Structures are given as C-alpha cells and as structure tokens.
Short mmCIF file of C-alpha atoms in Angstrom, two decimals:
data_model
loop_
_atom_site.label_atom_id
_atom_site.label_comp_id
_atom_site.label_asym_id
_atom_site.label_seq_id
_atom_site.Cartn_x
_atom_site.Cartn_y
_atom_site.Cartn_z
CA MET M 326 162.23 135.99 66.53
CA ALA M 327 158.99 137.45 67.83
CA ILE M 328 158.21 136.62 71.45
CA LEU M 329 155.05 137.42 73.38
CA VAL M 330 155.53 138.13 77.09
CA LEU M 331 152.27 138.24 79.04
CA TYR M 332 151.70 138.77 82.72
CA ALA M 333 149.09 139.12 85.40
CA THR M 334 149.92 141.00 88.55
CA VAL M 335 148.32 141.72 91.89
CA GLU M 336 150.80 144.05 93.55
CA GLY M 337 152.97 144.95 90.55
CA HIS M 338 155.99 142.71 91.07
CA SER M 339 155.01 140.16 88.40
CA ARG M 340 154.78 143.08 85.95
CA LYS M 341 158.31 144.11 86.96
CA ILE M 342 159.52 140.56 86.36
CA ALA M 343 157.77 140.41 82.97
CA GLU M 344 159.29 143.77 81.98
CA HIS M 345 162.72 142.42 82.98
CA VAL M 346 162.15 139.26 80.89
CA ALA M 347 161.03 141.35 77.90
CA ALA M 348 164.03 143.68 78.14
CA ASP M 349 166.42 140.72 78.44
CA LEU M 350 164.89 139.05 75.38
CA GLU M 351 165.21 142.30 73.42
CA THR M 352 168.92 142.52 74.28
CA ARG M 353 169.22 139.02 72.82
CA GLY M 354 167.86 140.30 69.49
CA HIS M 355 164.21 139.26 69.76
CA MET M 356 161.26 141.45 68.91
CA VAL M 357 159.08 141.41 72.03
CA VAL M 358 155.45 142.30 72.65
CA LEU M 359 154.64 142.81 76.34
CA GLY M 360 151.04 142.65 77.54
CA ASP M 361 148.89 142.56 80.65
CA LEU M 362 146.48 139.61 80.59
CA ARG M 363 143.84 141.78 82.25
CA GLU M 364 143.86 144.21 79.32
CA PRO M 365 142.02 143.47 76.07
CA GLY M 366 143.69 143.78 72.70
CA PHE M 367 146.98 141.92 72.88
CA ALA M 368 148.03 139.83 69.88
CA VAL M 369 146.91 136.30 69.11
CA PRO M 370 149.52 134.01 70.68
CA GLY M 371 149.78 131.65 67.69
CA ARG M 372 151.56 134.31 65.65
CA PHE M 373 154.70 134.38 67.75
CA ASP M 374 157.84 132.26 67.76
CA GLY M 375 157.70 131.94 71.55
CA ILE M 376 155.55 132.90 74.52
CA VAL M 377 156.39 133.64 78.15
CA LEU M 378 153.70 133.91 80.83
CA CYS M 379 154.42 135.47 84.23
CA ALA M 380 151.94 135.10 87.08
CA PRO M 381 151.91 135.37 90.87
CA ILE M 382 150.51 132.99 93.42
CA HIS M 383 148.14 134.80 95.78
CA ILE M 384 146.07 133.03 98.37
CA GLY M 385 147.03 129.68 96.88
CA ARG M 386 146.14 130.35 93.24
CA TYR M 387 147.04 132.17 90.07
CA PRO M 388 144.89 135.16 89.07
CA ASP M 389 141.74 134.34 87.06
CA PRO M 390 143.00 136.07 83.87
CA VAL M 391 145.89 133.58 83.76
CA ILE M 392 143.55 130.62 84.17
CA HIS M 393 141.17 131.91 81.48
CA PHE M 394 143.97 132.76 79.04
CA ALA M 395 145.75 129.43 79.49
CA THR M 396 142.47 127.55 79.04
CA ASP M 397 141.36 129.53 75.98
CA TRP M 398 144.76 129.55 74.25
CA LYS M 399 146.32 126.26 75.39
CA ASP M 400 146.65 124.93 71.84
CA ALA M 401 148.48 128.05 70.65
CA LEU M 402 150.64 128.13 73.79
CA ASN M 403 151.56 124.46 73.46
CA SER M 404 152.37 124.79 69.75
CA VAL M 405 155.38 127.10 70.18
CA PRO M 406 158.31 127.25 72.59
CA ASN M 407 156.82 128.55 75.83
CA ALA M 408 157.88 129.36 79.34
CA PHE M 409 156.12 130.11 82.58
CA VAL M 410 157.42 132.26 85.43
CA SER M 411 155.62 131.43 88.65
CA VAL M 412 156.05 134.19 91.23
CA SER M 413 155.63 133.41 94.91
CA LEU M 414 157.07 134.29 98.28
CA ALA M 415 157.01 130.63 99.32
CA ILE M 416 159.80 129.77 96.89
CA ALA M 417 162.13 131.89 99.08
CA SER M 418 161.10 130.10 102.28
CA GLU M 419 163.66 128.39 104.50
CA SER M 420 161.25 125.45 104.64
CA GLU M 421 161.77 122.82 101.94
CA GLU M 422 158.13 121.81 102.39
CA GLU M 423 157.00 125.36 101.54
CA ARG M 424 159.29 125.48 98.49
CA GLU M 425 157.99 122.09 97.28
CA HIS M 426 154.44 123.35 97.68
CA ALA M 427 155.30 126.43 95.58
CA ARG M 428 156.95 124.27 92.90
CA ALA M 429 153.72 122.27 92.54
CA TYR M 430 151.54 125.21 91.50
CA PRO M 431 152.45 125.10 87.78
CA LEU M 432 151.46 121.42 87.65
CA GLY M 433 148.06 122.39 89.06
CA LEU M 434 147.77 125.06 86.36
CA GLU M 435 148.57 122.46 83.71
CA LYS M 436 145.94 120.03 85.05
CA LYS M 437 143.32 122.77 85.24
CA THR M 438 143.94 124.38 81.85
CA GLY M 439 145.78 121.95 79.56
CA TYR M 440 148.62 124.44 79.08
CA ARG M 441 151.96 122.60 79.33
CA PRO M 442 154.87 124.94 79.99
CA GLN M 443 158.12 123.69 78.46
CA PHE M 444 160.23 125.76 80.86
CA VAL M 445 159.18 126.81 84.35
CA HIS M 446 161.02 129.28 86.52
CA HIS M 447 160.09 129.91 90.14
CA ALA M 448 160.81 133.51 91.03
CA ALA M 449 160.53 134.83 94.54
CA GLY M 450 158.22 137.80 94.73
CA ALA M 451 158.37 140.92 96.86
CA LEU M 452 157.09 142.00 100.21
CA LYS M 453 155.46 145.38 99.56
CA TYR M 454 155.16 146.38 103.20
CA LEU M 455 154.82 150.07 102.33
CA GLU M 456 151.78 149.37 100.16
CA TYR M 457 149.93 147.07 102.54
CA ASP M 458 147.30 148.19 105.00
CA PHE M 459 148.10 147.67 108.68
CA PHE M 460 146.51 144.23 108.98
CA LYS M 461 148.05 142.81 105.81
CA ARG M 462 151.45 144.26 106.76
CA MET M 463 151.32 142.61 110.20
CA MET M 464 150.04 139.30 108.81
CA LEU M 465 152.77 139.12 106.16
CA ARG M 466 155.41 140.23 108.67
CA HIS M 467 154.35 137.33 110.91
CA ILE M 468 154.45 134.85 108.01
CA SER M 469 157.80 136.22 106.82
CA ALA M 470 159.28 135.90 110.33
CA LYS M 471 158.07 132.30 110.52
CA GLU M 472 159.66 131.56 107.12
CA GLY M 473 162.95 133.30 107.95
CA GLY M 474 162.24 136.26 105.67
CA PRO M 475 162.55 140.02 106.10
CA VAL M 476 160.53 141.61 108.89
CA ASP M 477 161.52 145.28 108.57
CA THR M 478 158.16 146.86 107.65
CA SER M 479 159.67 150.31 107.10
CA ARG M 480 160.59 149.34 103.53
CA ASP M 481 159.73 146.93 100.74
CA HIS M 482 161.81 143.80 100.11
CA GLU M 483 162.42 142.26 96.69
CA LEU M 484 163.33 138.60 97.02
CA THR M 485 163.72 137.89 93.29
CA ASP M 486 167.00 136.34 92.17
CA TRP M 487 167.49 138.43 89.03
CA ASP M 488 170.62 136.50 87.96
CA ALA M 489 168.71 133.20 88.05
CA LEU M 490 165.91 134.82 86.03
CA ASP M 491 168.47 136.01 83.44
CA ARG M 492 169.86 132.48 83.12
CA PHE M 493 166.32 131.17 82.62
CA VAL M 494 165.65 133.77 79.91
CA ALA M 495 168.92 132.87 78.18
CA ASP M 496 167.95 129.18 78.11
CA PHE M 497 164.49 130.02 76.77
CA SER M 498 165.93 132.34 74.12
CA ASP M 499 168.27 129.55 72.99
CA LEU M 500 165.30 127.16 72.72
CA VAL M 501 163.36 129.61 70.55
CA VAL M 502 166.34 130.09 68.23
CA ARG M 503 167.05 126.34 68.01
CA THR M 504 163.39 125.60 67.28
CA GLU M 505 163.24 128.24 64.56
CA ASP M 506 166.50 127.00 63.01
CA ALA M 507 165.22 123.40 63.01
CA GLU M 508 162.00 124.20 61.14
CA PRO M 509 162.18 123.72 57.36
CA SER M 510 161.93 126.90 55.31
CA ALA M 511 158.73 127.51 53.40
CA ILE M 512 159.27 128.05 49.68
#
C-alpha cells in the first residue's frame, strides 16, 4: 500500500515523529512518501491508500500550513484511511485538565477544516531547552515545573512515548490493509 505521511513542524520534533511513523510503516511493507506541508511539490493526497498527518500545537493552535492543507484537501483526506498525530507538551502534563485540553485540539481542527481523522494519536513533544533563547527557556522551564515536567535546562528532553506511537502505527497499518482487502477488484 502507498501511504502519504505529511508533517508541519516548528522546532523539529514533529518532523522526527513523522520520520519515525514513515520508517515504521515501511517496515510493515508499505511504500511511504514523506513530506513537509510547508514545502511545495508533494503528491496529491487522493492517490494514496492512506494518509497520516503530524502537527504540533504551539501557542494554542496548529501551524497554518496544516490548517490550509486540511481545508483544501479535506475530501481527499476523508476518502481514504487517515490518521492524525497531534504533538503537544500538554499531553504529558500531570494535570488531567491540561491533558483533556490537549485532547480537544483535533476536534477544533475538524470543526475548522472539515477534515475528520479516523485515528488520532496524542504524542508528547520535546522540550528543546538547548535551542531556546534565554527568555523562552526560562518560561518553558517555569511551565514544565508547574506541570511536573523536566526542569534541567542543560539538555533537551523528549517526552514522546515511542512504544505507544508504534502501537498506533500498527493499528493504522492494519486499517489500511483491511480497507484495501475489502475493496472489490477492478477488472
């Protein structure tokens, strides 16, 4: 099966997650095309057996390229098995209220764009302390401390549960195969 994996990224971690998803799908025998939504020239989504979108939440919203793509291609996205990986730090919070808030973002994307993900996975992002300027580092350290997260600013912290992501990819891969097997052959 041919699967399109597209991502938008702000600090690079959503790209890493998308690359991981693509590699996992390839090990499961799929042909995968990986693309950055900010770059022109990726394939038309309607020509794939499945599509995975990966996007981070930053300052309470998904990046504009995700919104535009989902709006422009909602019919193609909704016509094939599709999955959405929502990347946020809030999903790793100790606060159930924060996690619930993070879980609501894909519904907001659906209402805004008309794109209806069949599978949604909430992946915790990364704290890139070494890449932040002083003010952003201190602000995120404060927020992380309040949420029970890592506060050591001398290194970066990946909070992604890679095993949970692999299970999600396995379930999505199975859906794509089942859907393809269920479709009548064209003669």
